[in-house]
Short mmCIF file of C-alpha atoms and ligand atoms in Angstrom, two decimals:
data_model
loop_
_atom_site.label_atom_id
_atom_site.label_comp_id
_atom_site.label_asym_id
_atom_site.label_seq_id
_atom_site.Cartn_x
_atom_site.Cartn_y
_atom_site.Cartn_z
CA MET A 1 0.00 -0.04 -0.13
CA ARG A 2 1.06 3.45 -0.77
CA ILE A 3 0.26 6.58 1.31
CA VAL A 4 0.34 10.06 -0.08
CA ASP A 5 -0.06 12.77 2.49
CA VAL A 6 -1.95 16.17 1.69
CA GLN A 7 -0.11 18.76 3.78
CA ILE A 8 -2.38 21.46 4.43
CA ALA A 9 -1.45 23.21 7.51
CA GLY A 10 -3.52 21.95 10.39
CA ARG A 11 -5.70 19.80 8.34
CA ALA A 12 -3.13 17.29 6.69
CA TYR A 13 -4.67 13.94 5.71
CA PRO A 14 -3.53 10.58 4.19
CA ILE A 15 -4.58 9.06 1.06
CA PHE A 16 -4.25 5.36 1.20
CA ILE A 17 -3.96 3.55 -2.14
CA GLY A 18 -3.79 -0.27 -2.49
CA ARG A 19 -5.59 -3.41 -2.65
CA GLY A 20 -7.36 -3.87 0.67
CA ALA A 21 -7.03 -0.11 1.66
CA ARG A 22 -10.50 -0.12 3.03
CA ARG A 23 -9.12 -1.93 6.06
CA GLN A 24 -7.67 1.49 7.16
CA ILE A 25 -10.98 2.66 8.14
CA ALA A 26 -11.08 1.17 11.59
CA ASP A 27 -7.68 2.88 12.35
CA GLU A 28 -8.70 6.14 10.81
CA LEU A 29 -11.98 6.28 13.02
CA ARG A 30 -9.86 5.42 16.01
CA ARG A 31 -7.29 8.27 15.08
CA LEU A 32 -9.93 10.83 14.68
CA GLY A 33 -11.46 10.06 18.11
CA GLY A 34 -14.70 10.55 19.75
CA VAL A 35 -16.82 9.10 17.00
CA GLU A 36 -19.86 7.57 18.28
CA THR A 37 -21.89 7.27 14.91
CA VAL A 38 -20.70 6.89 11.29
CA ALA A 39 -23.03 7.51 8.41
CA ILE A 40 -22.02 6.01 5.01
CA ILE A 41 -23.33 8.00 1.88
CA ALA A 42 -23.08 5.43 -0.78
CA ASP A 43 -23.82 5.38 -4.52
CA GLN A 44 -26.66 2.75 -4.87
CA THR A 45 -24.95 0.74 -7.82
CA VAL A 46 -21.55 0.77 -6.04
CA ALA A 47 -23.26 -0.28 -2.85
CA ASP A 48 -24.95 -3.25 -4.67
CA LEU A 49 -21.57 -4.44 -5.79
CA HIS A 50 -19.17 -3.75 -2.89
CA LEU A 51 -21.06 -2.67 0.28
CA PRO A 52 -20.72 -5.89 2.17
CA LYS A 53 -16.89 -5.94 1.59
CA LEU A 54 -16.71 -2.31 2.93
CA LEU A 55 -18.85 -2.91 5.93
CA GLU A 56 -16.34 -5.64 7.07
CA ALA A 57 -13.83 -2.80 7.75
CA PHE A 58 -16.08 -0.93 10.37
CA PRO A 59 -15.64 -1.71 13.80
CA LYS A 60 -19.44 -1.40 14.45
CA PRO A 61 -22.28 -1.14 11.77
CA PRO A 62 -22.60 2.33 10.39
CA VAL A 63 -25.93 4.01 9.45
CA GLN A 64 -26.48 3.62 5.73
CA LEU A 65 -27.75 6.11 3.19
CA PHE A 66 -28.00 5.93 -0.30
CA VAL A 67 -27.91 8.09 -3.56
CA GLN A 68 -28.88 7.32 -7.06
CA PRO A 69 -26.04 7.11 -9.45
CA GLY A 70 -25.77 9.77 -11.97
CA GLU A 71 -25.04 13.60 -11.90
CA ALA A 72 -28.78 14.28 -11.19
CA SER A 73 -28.13 13.30 -7.50
CA LYS A 74 -25.76 16.32 -7.20
CA SER A 75 -28.80 18.44 -6.15
CA LEU A 76 -29.99 20.41 -3.18
CA ASP A 77 -32.96 17.99 -3.20
CA ALA A 78 -30.77 14.94 -2.86
CA ALA A 79 -28.73 16.74 -0.12
CA ALA A 80 -32.06 17.47 1.67
CA ARG A 81 -32.96 13.77 1.69
CA LEU A 82 -29.46 12.92 3.06
CA TYR A 83 -29.83 15.72 5.90
CA ASP A 84 -33.07 13.78 6.86
CA GLY A 85 -31.17 10.62 7.26
CA LEU A 86 -28.52 12.30 9.33
CA ALA A 87 -31.23 13.90 11.56
CA GLU A 88 -32.78 10.54 12.00
CA ALA A 89 -29.34 9.02 12.86
CA ARG A 90 -28.72 11.84 15.14
CA LEU A 91 -25.22 12.46 13.58
CA GLY A 92 -23.44 14.61 15.94
CA ARG A 93 -20.57 17.10 15.82
CA LYS A 94 -17.69 14.49 16.55
CA ASP A 95 -19.23 11.85 14.28
CA VAL A 96 -18.16 11.13 10.70
CA ILE A 97 -19.53 10.46 7.37
CA VAL A 98 -17.88 7.98 4.89
CA THR A 99 -18.57 8.59 1.31
CA PHE A 100 -18.61 5.53 -0.97
CA GLY A 101 -18.65 5.86 -4.74
CA GLY A 102 -17.39 7.98 -7.60
CA GLY A 103 -17.42 11.59 -8.19
CA VAL A 104 -21.08 12.19 -7.41
CA ALA A 105 -20.79 10.42 -3.99
CA CYS A 106 -17.56 12.42 -3.24
CA ASP A 107 -18.91 15.81 -4.28
CA LEU A 108 -22.48 15.37 -2.88
CA GLY A 109 -21.38 13.44 0.29
CA GLY A 110 -18.55 16.03 0.89
CA PHE A 111 -21.09 18.92 0.48
CA VAL A 112 -23.46 17.31 2.93
CA ALA A 113 -20.50 16.74 5.38
CA ALA A 114 -19.52 20.34 4.94
CA THR A 115 -22.82 21.68 5.55
CA TRP A 116 -24.35 19.41 8.39
CA LEU A 117 -23.90 21.15 11.70
CA ARG A 118 -21.63 23.60 9.90
CA GLY A 119 -19.14 20.70 9.01
CA VAL A 120 -18.51 17.32 10.27
CA ARG A 121 -15.52 15.06 9.63
CA PHE A 122 -15.52 12.73 6.46
CA ILE A 123 -13.59 10.12 4.86
CA GLN A 124 -13.80 9.50 1.23
CA VAL A 125 -13.83 6.01 -0.27
CA ALA A 126 -13.34 6.60 -3.95
CA THR A 127 -14.53 3.71 -6.28
CA SER A 128 -14.13 5.14 -9.83
CA LEU A 129 -10.74 6.12 -11.44
CA GLU A 130 -11.87 9.85 -11.72
CA ALA A 131 -12.87 9.69 -7.96
CA SER A 132 -9.51 8.13 -7.00
CA ILE A 133 -7.36 10.57 -8.87
CA ASP A 134 -9.39 13.80 -8.58
CA ALA A 135 -12.76 14.12 -7.08
CA SER A 136 -12.01 12.57 -3.65
CA VAL A 137 -8.79 14.73 -2.98
CA GLY A 138 -8.73 18.46 -2.66
CA GLY A 139 -11.68 19.53 -0.44
CA LYS A 140 -14.05 21.14 -3.11
CA THR A 141 -17.47 19.81 -2.42
CA ALA A 142 -20.56 20.88 -4.37
CA VAL A 143 -23.87 20.23 -6.03
CA ASN A 144 -25.09 21.50 -9.37
CA HIS A 145 -27.26 24.46 -10.08
CA SER A 146 -29.81 24.14 -13.06
CA THR A 147 -27.71 26.58 -14.95
CA ALA A 148 -24.33 24.96 -14.62
CA LYS A 149 -22.17 22.34 -12.77
CA ASN A 150 -20.80 22.80 -9.35
CA LEU A 151 -22.12 26.30 -8.79
CA ILE A 152 -23.15 25.55 -4.97
CA GLY A 153 -20.25 24.37 -2.96
CA VAL A 154 -18.00 24.77 0.00
CA PHE A 155 -14.27 24.06 0.58
CA HIS A 156 -14.28 21.22 3.17
CA GLN A 157 -11.19 18.79 3.37
CA PRO A 158 -11.71 15.22 3.95
CA SER A 159 -9.97 13.68 7.00
CA ALA A 160 -8.80 10.73 5.04
CA VAL A 161 -9.15 9.13 1.29
CA ILE A 162 -9.25 5.47 0.76
CA VAL A 163 -8.38 4.37 -2.78
CA ASP A 164 -9.01 0.50 -2.59
CA LEU A 165 -8.02 -1.02 -5.91
CA ASP A 166 -10.22 -4.12 -5.13
CA PHE A 167 -13.23 -1.78 -5.85
CA LEU A 168 -11.65 -0.36 -9.41
CA GLY A 169 -11.69 -4.07 -10.77
CA SER A 170 -15.33 -4.04 -11.68
CA LEU A 171 -15.38 -0.71 -13.50
CA PRO A 172 -16.57 -0.67 -17.08
CA GLU A 173 -14.01 0.23 -19.58
CA ARG A 174 -15.81 3.53 -20.35
CA GLU A 175 -15.41 4.57 -16.78
CA ILE A 176 -11.72 3.81 -16.67
CA GLN A 177 -11.20 5.81 -20.12
CA ALA A 178 -13.05 8.76 -18.57
CA GLY A 179 -10.84 8.67 -15.41
CA LEU A 180 -7.64 8.70 -17.83
CA ALA A 181 -8.74 11.94 -19.23
CA GLU A 182 -8.22 13.59 -15.89
CA SER A 183 -4.89 11.77 -15.68
CA VAL A 184 -3.69 13.11 -19.00
CA LYS A 185 -4.94 16.59 -17.83
CA GLN A 186 -3.01 16.45 -14.67
CA ALA A 187 0.16 15.26 -16.34
CA ALA A 188 -0.37 17.84 -19.12
CA VAL A 189 -0.34 20.74 -16.63
CA ARG A 190 2.15 19.66 -14.24
CA ASP A 191 4.47 16.84 -15.20
CA ALA A 192 5.81 16.16 -18.75
CA GLU A 193 7.66 12.98 -17.71
CA PHE A 194 4.48 11.60 -16.30
CA PHE A 195 2.72 12.56 -19.67
CA ALA A 196 5.42 10.53 -21.46
CA TRP A 197 4.86 7.75 -19.13
CA HIS A 198 1.25 7.48 -20.44
CA GLU A 199 2.43 7.47 -23.90
CA ALA A 200 4.76 4.69 -23.17
CA ASN A 201 2.40 2.54 -21.18
CA VAL A 202 -1.10 2.71 -22.91
CA SER A 203 -1.43 -1.03 -23.18
CA ALA A 204 -0.54 -1.67 -19.57
CA ILE A 205 -2.93 1.17 -18.38
CA LEU A 206 -5.88 -0.10 -20.61
CA GLY A 207 -5.10 -3.62 -19.62
CA ARG A 208 -5.20 -2.52 -15.90
CA SER A 209 -1.94 -3.77 -14.91
CA PRO A 210 -1.76 -3.47 -11.06
CA ASP A 211 1.67 -1.81 -11.34
CA ALA A 212 0.47 0.68 -13.90
CA LEU A 213 -2.65 1.64 -11.84
CA MET A 214 -0.71 2.01 -8.75
CA HIS A 215 1.66 4.38 -10.34
CA LEU A 216 -0.98 6.21 -12.41
CA ILE A 217 -3.18 6.71 -9.20
CA SER A 218 -0.20 7.58 -6.79
CA ARG A 219 1.42 9.99 -9.15
CA ASN A 220 -2.02 11.69 -9.71
CA CYS A 221 -2.61 11.92 -6.15
CA GLN A 222 0.81 13.35 -5.40
CA ILE A 223 0.20 16.00 -8.01
CA LYS A 224 -3.03 16.97 -6.65
CA ALA A 225 -1.86 16.85 -2.97
CA GLU A 226 1.09 19.31 -3.84
CA ILE A 227 -1.08 21.80 -5.78
CA VAL A 228 -3.76 21.65 -3.06
CA ALA A 229 -1.33 22.06 -0.33
CA ARG A 230 0.15 25.11 -1.87
CA ASP A 231 -3.10 26.77 -2.73
CA GLU A 232 -6.13 25.26 -1.06
CA ARG A 233 -8.61 27.87 -2.02
CA GLU A 234 -7.52 28.18 -5.75
CA GLU A 235 -6.10 31.76 -5.46
CA ASN A 236 -3.46 30.97 -8.07
CA LEU A 237 -1.65 27.78 -8.67
CA ARG A 238 -4.71 25.47 -8.30
CA ALA A 239 -6.34 27.05 -11.11
CA ILE A 240 -4.15 25.29 -13.59
CA LEU A 241 -6.09 22.11 -12.79
CA ASN A 242 -9.04 23.60 -14.60
CA HIS A 243 -7.24 23.12 -18.02
CA GLY A 244 -10.05 21.60 -20.35
CA HIS A 245 -12.73 22.37 -17.81
CA THR A 246 -14.09 25.79 -19.17
CA ILE A 247 -15.29 24.01 -22.27
CA GLY A 248 -15.43 20.67 -20.68
CA HIS A 249 -18.05 21.74 -17.92
CA ALA A 250 -20.11 23.51 -20.73
CA LEU A 251 -20.27 20.55 -22.68
CA GLU A 252 -21.25 18.45 -19.68
CA HIS A 253 -24.17 20.65 -18.94
CA LEU A 254 -25.37 21.11 -22.44
CA LEU A 255 -25.30 17.13 -23.09
CA HIS A 256 -27.32 16.87 -19.99
CA TYR A 257 -24.53 14.85 -18.36
CA GLU A 258 -24.87 12.02 -20.89
CA LEU A 259 -21.07 12.08 -21.40
CA ARG A 260 -18.92 11.50 -18.54
CA HIS A 261 -16.97 14.26 -16.78
CA GLY A 262 -13.74 12.80 -17.98
CA GLU A 263 -14.88 12.53 -21.56
CA CYS A 264 -15.96 16.14 -21.57
CA VAL A 265 -12.74 17.27 -20.13
CA ALA A 266 -10.90 15.32 -22.87
CA LEU A 267 -13.01 17.41 -25.55
CA GLY A 268 -12.24 20.55 -23.53
CA MET A 269 -8.55 20.02 -23.72
CA LEU A 270 -8.71 19.40 -27.38
CA VAL A 271 -10.85 22.81 -27.91
CA GLU A 272 -8.72 24.73 -25.49
CA ASN A 273 -5.45 23.33 -27.15
CA GLU A 274 -6.83 24.48 -30.59
CA LEU A 275 -7.39 28.17 -29.00
CA ALA A 276 -3.72 28.08 -27.79
CA VAL A 277 -2.58 27.17 -31.13
CA ALA A 278 -4.55 29.74 -32.74
CA ARG A 279 -2.96 32.31 -30.39
CA GLY A 280 0.37 31.26 -31.27
CA LEU A 281 1.07 29.85 -27.69
CA LEU A 282 1.04 26.24 -28.38
CA PRO A 283 2.97 24.45 -31.19
CA ARG A 284 0.68 22.42 -33.30
CA GLY A 285 2.75 19.19 -32.77
CA VAL A 286 2.15 19.50 -29.09
CA ALA A 287 -1.74 19.73 -29.61
CA GLU A 288 -1.52 16.58 -31.89
CA ARG A 289 0.43 14.69 -29.34
CA VAL A 290 -2.39 15.38 -26.65
CA GLN A 291 -5.05 14.31 -29.20
CA THR A 292 -3.04 11.10 -30.20
CA LEU A 293 -2.80 10.03 -26.58
CA LEU A 294 -6.39 10.69 -25.81
CA HIS A 295 -7.46 8.77 -28.90
CA ARG A 296 -5.01 5.87 -27.88
CA LEU A 297 -6.70 5.79 -24.45
CA GLY A 298 -10.11 5.28 -26.17
CA LEU A 299 -11.51 8.74 -25.53
CA ARG A 300 -13.61 10.44 -28.32
CA THR A 301 -11.70 13.26 -29.95
CA CYS A 302 -14.47 14.97 -31.99
CA LEU A 303 -17.44 16.97 -30.59
CA PRO A 304 -20.94 15.50 -30.62
CA ARG A 305 -23.02 16.59 -33.77
CA GLU A 306 -25.78 18.08 -31.80
CA LEU A 307 -23.93 20.89 -30.10
CA ALA A 308 -24.88 24.46 -31.20
CA THR A 309 -21.96 26.90 -30.99
CA GLU A 310 -24.07 29.54 -29.47
CA ASP A 311 -25.16 27.30 -26.58
CA VAL A 312 -21.45 26.39 -25.86
CA LEU A 313 -20.51 30.11 -25.58
CA ALA A 314 -23.64 30.65 -23.39
CA ALA A 315 -22.61 27.93 -21.19
CA CYS A 316 -19.00 28.97 -21.02
CA ARG A 317 -20.05 32.55 -19.86
CA LEU A 318 -21.59 30.76 -16.70
CA ASP A 319 -18.31 29.20 -15.80
CA LYS A 320 -17.07 29.99 -12.13
CA LYS A 321 -13.64 30.89 -13.34
CA ASN A 322 -14.90 33.96 -15.40
CA ARG A 323 -14.02 37.36 -14.15
CA ALA A 324 -15.95 40.62 -15.04
CA GLY A 325 -18.14 38.57 -17.67
CA ALA A 326 -14.82 37.54 -19.62
CA ILE A 327 -14.24 33.81 -20.43
CA HIS A 328 -11.17 32.39 -18.66
CA CYS A 329 -9.31 29.28 -19.85
CA VAL A 330 -6.18 27.58 -18.68
CA LEU A 331 -4.12 27.20 -21.92
CA LEU A 332 -0.86 25.34 -22.44
CA SER A 333 2.18 26.45 -24.04
CA ALA A 334 3.95 23.23 -23.60
CA ILE A 335 3.46 20.01 -21.79
CA GLY A 336 3.85 20.93 -18.32
CA ALA A 337 3.47 24.70 -18.82
CA PRO A 338 -0.04 26.07 -18.24
CA GLN A 339 -1.21 29.50 -17.91
CA VAL A 340 -4.61 31.02 -16.94
CA VAL A 341 -5.79 33.28 -19.95
CA GLY A 342 -8.55 35.80 -19.47
CA GLY A 343 -10.67 37.60 -21.91
CA VAL A 344 -11.02 34.86 -24.47
CA ALA A 345 -13.12 36.14 -27.29
CA ASP A 346 -16.17 34.37 -28.52
CA ALA A 347 -14.68 34.27 -32.22
CA GLU A 348 -11.68 32.40 -30.77
CA ILE A 349 -13.99 29.56 -29.13
CA VAL A 350 -16.06 29.43 -32.26
CA ALA A 351 -12.95 28.84 -34.33
CA ALA A 352 -11.56 26.22 -31.93
CA LEU A 353 -14.90 24.50 -31.86
CA ALA A 354 -14.88 24.22 -35.53
CA VAL A 355 -11.51 22.41 -35.59
CA VAL A 356 -12.83 19.85 -33.16
CA ALA A 357 -16.27 19.50 -34.61
CA PRO A 358 -17.15 16.19 -36.54
CA LYS A 359 -16.14 16.40 -40.22
N1 LIG B 1 -12.95 17.39 -4.45
C1 LIG B 1 -12.26 17.50 -5.66
C2 LIG B 1 -11.32 18.75 -5.56
O1 LIG B 1 -11.16 19.42 -4.52
O2 LIG B 1 -10.69 19.21 -6.50
#
């Protein structure tokens, strides 16, 4: 097992990665101290597959609350139903919530933990690749607003994160591929060597070689941990993690969350790279390198036909990163060299969308 520490002053926490990592739960509850009641907030599909295995790791049976899979559960209504369950269980200030699932369980469960009694401690048990390398780490919790993704949220760091590779084995291929998009993004903004590692290990990654998965998850967690420790509240450095997300979040919303988050981030990276190429910031060869890698990892590399350019622009205008109404994107000038660019013009986005549109 590997342990990556997120070194936020006063609120440091471990990420446990490995087969059987769930067995850390009892130790973590003991370490936290004063815990009388634990409530699990579990994705229903994940619970159907794996809950008995997780429950074996608890010193005494936790309260169990369930959420339906899918982005529609990241809502204030779903949060309200969970608050009802916590009230019934009388979950108190010193008690703990354990989230169990992918990005939706992490974001929604984290949001509920952040707001119940003005914040109780929580442990993220991530079961998708995307959640293991991104959504479970970093403390951003959120639900969606009808106009855009993640508009309602709170920063609230978990007390521990558990990535048990036993839970990842049953993931459908599409889920793995969607998670890989976030991994490519993280490498593209922070670690050129890690990007090249992806290129050299596509078969091992897609074949879910235990060594490859362990390296992929650990390195991503190290990158995320380092960035979050330096800039928890996204005042500067952390913004680079939003590469591909201005366009990606717009696509997710417009496509009614029918494409996975990672699939939209992959398309977002391609569009934002075209924008950077058009500005003379990024060499065409680097944009092609990213596109080739995403394609080899099984991700789609052209936009869905049904998208209207005007709608994409309107959705981009609602992005959280915008300042004074101007659209912001994180653009690359090389692998490992991102920069936040403000005042992106509509015409630039229209031109970049056209390059990634289906021919
Ligand atoms: N919870 C995901 C993040 O903080 O980025």
